[in-house]
PDB file of C-alpha atoms and ligand atoms in Angstrom:
ATOM      1  CA  MET A 728       2.544  17.771  12.729  1.00  0.00           C
ATOM      2  CA  SER A 729       4.702  14.735  13.423  1.00  0.00           C
ATOM      3  CA  SER A 730       8.499  14.722  13.221  1.00  0.00           C
ATOM      4  CA  LYS A 731      10.291  12.776  10.505  1.00  0.00           C
ATOM      5  CA  LYS A 732      11.187  10.044  12.991  1.00  0.00           C
ATOM      6  CA  GLU A 733       7.556   9.781  14.149  1.00  0.00           C
ATOM      7  CA  ASN A 734       6.411   9.559  10.531  1.00  0.00           C
ATOM      8  CA  ILE A 735       8.833   6.701   9.853  1.00  0.00           C
ATOM      9  CA  ASP A 736       7.789   4.898  13.059  1.00  0.00           C
ATOM     10  CA  ASN A 737       4.123   5.286  12.121  1.00  0.00           C
ATOM     11  CA  LEU A 738       4.816   4.037   8.607  1.00  0.00           C
ATOM     12  CA  GLN A 739       6.694   0.972   9.867  1.00  0.00           C
ATOM     13  CA  LYS A 740       3.965   0.078  12.331  1.00  0.00           C
ATOM     14  CA  LYS A 741       1.029   0.633   9.985  1.00  0.00           C
ATOM     15  CA  LEU A 742       2.595  -1.214   7.033  1.00  0.00           C
ATOM     16  CA  GLY A 743       3.182  -4.140   9.392  1.00  0.00           C
ATOM     17  CA  GLU A 744      -0.391  -3.954  10.648  1.00  0.00           C
ATOM     18  CA  VAL A 745      -1.935  -4.111   7.185  1.00  0.00           C
ATOM     19  CA  ILE A 746       0.341  -7.032   6.246  1.00  0.00           C
ATOM     20  CA  GLY A 747      -0.762  -8.823   9.428  1.00  0.00           C
ATOM     21  CA  LEU A 748      -4.430  -8.142   8.665  1.00  0.00           C
ATOM     22  CA  GLU A 749      -4.068  -9.421   5.098  1.00  0.00           C
ATOM     23  CA  ARG A 750      -2.422 -12.623   6.351  1.00  0.00           C
ATOM     24  CA  ALA A 751      -5.085 -13.133   9.021  1.00  0.00           C
ATOM     25  CA  ALA A 752      -7.846 -12.532   6.455  1.00  0.00           C
ATOM     26  CA  GLN A 753      -6.470 -15.255   4.187  1.00  0.00           C
ATOM     27  CA  LYS A 754      -6.262 -17.692   7.087  1.00  0.00           C
ATOM     28  CA  ALA A 755      -9.758 -16.749   8.274  1.00  0.00           C
ATOM     29  CA  VAL A 756     -11.322 -17.650   4.922  1.00  0.00           C
ATOM     30  CA  ASP A 757      -9.612 -21.061   4.975  1.00  0.00           C
ATOM     31  CA  GLU A 758     -10.796 -21.688   8.519  1.00  0.00           C
ATOM     32  CA  LEU A 759     -14.379 -20.590   7.906  1.00  0.00           C
ATOM     33  CA  ILE A 760     -14.527 -22.858   4.851  1.00  0.00           C
ATOM     34  CA  ALA A 761     -13.025 -25.756   6.822  1.00  0.00           C
ATOM     35  CA  MET A 762     -15.680 -25.178   9.517  1.00  0.00           C
ATOM     36  CA  LYS A 763     -18.297 -25.342   6.732  1.00  0.00           C
ATOM     37  CA  LEU A 764     -19.630 -21.929   7.673  1.00  0.00           C
ATOM     38  CA  LEU A 765     -19.502 -20.496   4.153  1.00  0.00           C
ATOM     39  CA  LYS A 766     -22.033 -21.853   1.711  1.00  0.00           C
ATOM     40  CA  SER A 767     -21.849 -21.945  -2.125  1.00  0.00           C
ATOM     41  CA  GLY A 768     -22.201 -18.274  -3.197  1.00  0.00           C
ATOM     42  CA  SER A 769     -20.489 -16.736  -0.222  1.00  0.00           C
ATOM     43  CA  LYS A 770     -17.793 -19.403  -0.367  1.00  0.00           C
ATOM     44  CA  SER A 771     -16.719 -18.434  -3.875  1.00  0.00           C
ATOM     45  CA  GLU A 772     -16.983 -14.732  -3.070  1.00  0.00           C
ATOM     46  CA  ALA A 773     -14.858 -15.225   0.042  1.00  0.00           C
ATOM     47  CA  LYS A 774     -12.291 -17.106  -2.054  1.00  0.00           C
ATOM     48  CA  GLU A 775     -12.105 -14.159  -4.469  1.00  0.00           C
ATOM     49  CA  ILE A 776     -11.571 -11.814  -1.520  1.00  0.00           C
ATOM     50  CA  GLN A 777      -8.874 -14.171  -0.223  1.00  0.00           C
ATOM     51  CA  LYS A 778      -7.069 -14.053  -3.570  1.00  0.00           C
ATOM     52  CA  GLU A 779      -7.132 -10.261  -3.536  1.00  0.00           C
ATOM     53  CA  ALA A 780      -5.854 -10.267   0.052  1.00  0.00           C
ATOM     54  CA  SER A 781      -2.838 -12.242  -1.112  1.00  0.00           C
ATOM     55  CA  THR A 782      -2.219  -9.730  -3.919  1.00  0.00           C
ATOM     56  CA  HIS A 783      -2.541  -6.866  -1.415  1.00  0.00           C
ATOM     57  CA  GLU A 784       0.015  -8.528   0.844  1.00  0.00           C
ATOM     58  CA  GLU A 785       2.472  -8.785  -2.058  1.00  0.00           C
ATOM     59  CA  LYS A 786       1.917  -5.180  -3.137  1.00  0.00           C
ATOM     60  CA  ILE A 787       2.449  -3.885   0.404  1.00  0.00           C
ATOM     61  CA  GLN A 788       5.634  -5.981   0.672  1.00  0.00           C
ATOM     62  CA  GLN A 789       6.857  -4.127  -2.427  1.00  0.00           C
ATOM     63  CA  VAL A 790       6.049  -0.804  -0.784  1.00  0.00           C
ATOM     64  CA  VAL A 791       8.014  -1.935   2.302  1.00  0.00           C
ATOM     65  CA  ASP A 792      10.906  -2.897   0.052  1.00  0.00           C
ATOM     66  CA  ALA A 793      10.920   0.454  -1.728  1.00  0.00           C
ATOM     67  CA  PHE A 794      10.836   2.409   1.548  1.00  0.00           C
ATOM     68  CA  SER A 795      13.630   0.289   3.011  1.00  0.00           C
ATOM     69  CA  LYS A 796      15.865   1.152   0.044  1.00  0.00           C
ATOM     70  CA  ASP A 797      14.942   4.836   0.159  1.00  0.00           C
ATOM     71  CA  GLU A 798      17.925   6.685   1.720  1.00  0.00           C
ATOM     72  CA  ASN A 799      15.588   9.278   3.254  1.00  0.00           C
ATOM     73  CA  VAL A 800      13.415   6.719   4.989  1.00  0.00           C
ATOM     74  CA  LYS A 801      15.478   3.552   5.518  1.00  0.00           C
ATOM     75  CA  LEU A 802      12.485   1.631   6.761  1.00  0.00           C
ATOM     76  CA  ASP A 803      13.401  -1.170   9.161  1.00  0.00           C
ATOM     77  CA  VAL A 804      12.071  -4.361   7.563  1.00  0.00           C
ATOM     78  CA  ASN A 805      12.419  -6.281  10.844  1.00  0.00           C
ATOM     79  CA  LYS A 806      10.222  -3.805  12.691  1.00  0.00           C
ATOM     80  CA  VAL A 807       7.593  -4.096   9.951  1.00  0.00           C
ATOM     81  CA  GLU A 808       7.672  -7.874  10.263  1.00  0.00           C
ATOM     82  CA  GLU A 809       7.379  -7.638  14.079  1.00  0.00           C
ATOM     83  CA  SER A 810       4.322  -5.441  13.746  1.00  0.00           C
ATOM     84  CA  ALA A 811       2.883  -7.822  11.120  1.00  0.00           C
ATOM     85  CA  SER A 812       3.166 -10.951  13.272  1.00  0.00           C
ATOM     86  CA  GLU A 813       1.811  -9.161  16.332  1.00  0.00           C
ATOM     87  CA  THR A 814      -1.224  -7.978  14.377  1.00  0.00           C
ATOM     88  CA  GLU A 815      -1.785 -11.349  12.724  1.00  0.00           C
ATOM     89  CA  GLU A 816      -1.760 -12.996  16.149  1.00  0.00           C
ATOM     90  CA  LYS A 817      -4.191 -10.434  17.587  1.00  0.00           C
ATOM     91  CA  ALA A 818      -6.565 -10.758  14.633  1.00  0.00           C
ATOM     92  CA  THR A 819      -6.578 -14.542  14.935  1.00  0.00           C
ATOM     93  CA  LYS A 820      -7.434 -14.251  18.648  1.00  0.00           C
ATOM     94  CA  ILE A 821     -10.233 -11.798  17.860  1.00  0.00           C
ATOM     95  CA  MET A 822     -11.703 -14.279  15.385  1.00  0.00           C
ATOM     96  CA  LYS A 823     -11.669 -17.113  17.928  1.00  0.00           C
ATOM     97  CA  THR A 824     -13.303 -14.890  20.551  1.00  0.00           C
ATOM     98  CA  TYR A 825     -15.885 -13.583  18.111  1.00  0.00           C
ATOM     99  CA  LEU A 826     -16.921 -16.982  16.771  1.00  0.00           C
ATOM    100  CA  GLY A 827     -17.073 -18.632  20.194  1.00  0.00           C
ATOM    101  CA  GLU A 828     -18.152 -22.235  20.694  1.00  0.00           C
ATOM    102  CA  ASN A 829     -20.843 -22.827  18.117  1.00  0.00           C
ATOM    103  CA  PRO A 830     -20.633 -20.294  15.320  1.00  0.00           C
ATOM    104  CA  ASP A 831     -23.226 -20.167  12.546  1.00  0.00           C
ATOM    105  CA  THR A 832     -23.032 -18.789   9.007  1.00  0.00           C
ATOM    106  CA  ALA A 833     -24.436 -15.383   9.973  1.00  0.00           C
ATOM    107  CA  GLU A 834     -21.767 -14.969  12.644  1.00  0.00           C
ATOM    108  CA  ALA A 835     -19.032 -16.078  10.246  1.00  0.00           C
ATOM    109  CA  LEU A 836     -20.138 -13.488   7.685  1.00  0.00           C
ATOM    110  CA  GLU A 837     -20.410 -10.793  10.332  1.00  0.00           C
ATOM    111  CA  PHE A 838     -16.877 -11.618  11.403  1.00  0.00           C
ATOM    112  CA  LEU A 839     -15.737 -11.067   7.810  1.00  0.00           C
ATOM    113  CA  CYS A 840     -17.486  -7.655   7.922  1.00  0.00           C
ATOM    114  CA  LEU A 841     -15.560  -6.855  11.086  1.00  0.00           C
ATOM    115  CA  ALA A 842     -12.273  -7.909   9.482  1.00  0.00           C
ATOM    116  CA  GLU A 843     -12.891  -5.916   6.295  1.00  0.00           C
ATOM    117  CA  GLY A 844     -13.974  -2.890   8.333  1.00  0.00           C
ATOM    118  CA  GLY A 845     -10.682  -3.111  10.208  1.00  0.00           C
ATOM    119  CA  GLU A 846      -8.784  -3.271   6.922  1.00  0.00           C
ATOM    120  CA  VAL A 847     -10.608  -0.236   5.527  1.00  0.00           C
ATOM    121  CA  SER A 848      -9.768   1.885   8.576  1.00  0.00           C
ATOM    122  CA  HIS A 849      -6.130   0.754   8.663  1.00  0.00           C
ATOM    123  CA  TYR A 850      -5.647   1.568   4.951  1.00  0.00           C
ATOM    124  CA  GLU A 851      -7.308   4.975   5.479  1.00  0.00           C
ATOM    125  CA  VAL A 852      -4.756   5.763   8.199  1.00  0.00           C
ATOM    126  CA  LEU A 853      -1.895   4.290   6.144  1.00  0.00           C
ATOM    127  CA  LYS A 854      -2.892   6.552   3.246  1.00  0.00           C
ATOM    128  CA  THR A 855      -2.658   9.599   5.520  1.00  0.00           C
ATOM    129  CA  ILE A 856       0.754   8.445   6.802  1.00  0.00           C
ATOM    130  CA  CYS A 857       1.993   7.913   3.206  1.00  0.00           C
ATOM    131  CA  GLU A 858       1.027  11.484   2.360  1.00  0.00           C
ATOM    132  CA  ASN A 859       3.920  12.575   4.631  1.00  0.00           C
ATOM    133  CA  PHE A 860       6.402  10.937   2.245  1.00  0.00           C
ATOM    134  CA  ASP A 861       7.445  11.752  -1.258  1.00  0.00           C
ATOM    135  CA  ASN A 862       6.606   8.421  -2.876  1.00  0.00           C
ATOM    136  CA  LYS A 863       3.835   8.600  -5.461  1.00  0.00           C
ATOM    137  CA  LYS A 864       3.954   4.883  -6.220  1.00  0.00           C
ATOM    138  CA  ALA A 865       3.353   3.915  -2.579  1.00  0.00           C
ATOM    139  CA  LEU A 866       0.457   6.338  -2.289  1.00  0.00           C
ATOM    140  CA  THR A 867      -1.111   5.061  -5.518  1.00  0.00           C
ATOM    141  CA  THR A 868      -0.788   1.453  -4.321  1.00  0.00           C
ATOM    142  CA  VAL A 869      -2.368   2.219  -0.941  1.00  0.00           C
ATOM    143  CA  ARG A 870      -5.206   4.193  -2.564  1.00  0.00           C
ATOM    144  CA  SER A 871      -6.024   1.371  -4.977  1.00  0.00           C
ATOM    145  CA  ILE A 872      -5.982  -1.261  -2.207  1.00  0.00           C
ATOM    146  CA  LEU A 873      -8.211   0.975  -0.069  1.00  0.00           C
ATOM    147  CA  LYS A 874     -10.767   1.060  -2.897  1.00  0.00           C
ATOM    148  CA  GLU A 875     -10.759  -2.734  -3.101  1.00  0.00           C
ATOM    149  CA  GLU A 876     -11.115  -3.039   0.678  1.00  0.00           C
ATOM    150  CA  GLN A 877     -14.143  -0.752   0.584  1.00  0.00           C
ATOM    151  CA  LYS A 878     -15.566  -3.057  -2.073  1.00  0.00           C
ATOM    152  CA  HIS A 879     -14.771  -6.118   0.091  1.00  0.00           C
ATOM    153  CA  LEU A 880     -16.566  -4.529   3.030  1.00  0.00           C
ATOM    154  CA  SER A 881     -19.749  -3.899   1.050  1.00  0.00           C
ATOM    155  CA  GLN A 882     -19.571  -7.420  -0.445  1.00  0.00           C
ATOM    156  CA  CYS A 883     -19.354  -8.883   3.076  1.00  0.00           C
ATOM    157  CA  ILE A 884     -22.205  -6.696   4.316  1.00  0.00           C
ATOM    158  CA  ASP A 885     -24.334  -7.928   1.389  1.00  0.00           C
ATOM    159  CA  MET A 886     -23.432 -11.553   2.170  1.00  0.00           C
ATOM    160  CA  ALA A 887     -24.315 -11.056   5.846  1.00  0.00           C
ATOM    161  CA  LYS A 888     -27.652  -9.559   4.822  1.00  0.00           C
ATOM    162  CA  SER A 889     -28.506 -12.344   2.402  1.00  0.00           C
ATOM    163  CA  ALA A 890     -27.807 -14.960   5.102  1.00  0.00           C
ATOM    164  CA  VAL A 891     -30.792 -13.641   7.067  1.00  0.00           C
ATOM    165  CA  GLN A 892     -33.208 -12.946   4.219  1.00  0.00           C
TER     166      GLN A 892
HETATM  167 FE1  FE2 B1389      -9.939  -7.197   2.342  1.00  0.00          FE
END
């Protein structure tokens, strides 16, 4: 069992991390398209995923807002933002390292699988952290985003498979 302070610290950090991942995911799709690594079908699917990532970012910002106004939690918005930029930066570096010098479509799609897998695990942990707080709306939001991330992951796996068929 974590203390109340630990729970709040965990919440701040993890909310920031998912925001950072959502931002990095949106940038990644733009970059992969600009590098011409996503072709027709996967390009439009990736754009759909990108749109949902932007909606997720907004919804999580609302959760941050609600927790910052909650007298029992008083989430520190600056700490969330710090965690978000740190994670965004790390994720962007990971993408560069993963793609290397001469990336092909299969590698680009596998990178998207990696990114979505990371999102799924972070939302799983965030859901568990949220269960320590009495905020049904936040928990419902996180659960519904988690479902969509699981869908994104299987979409990306299918795209990666079809690139090698
Ligand atoms: Fe996603």
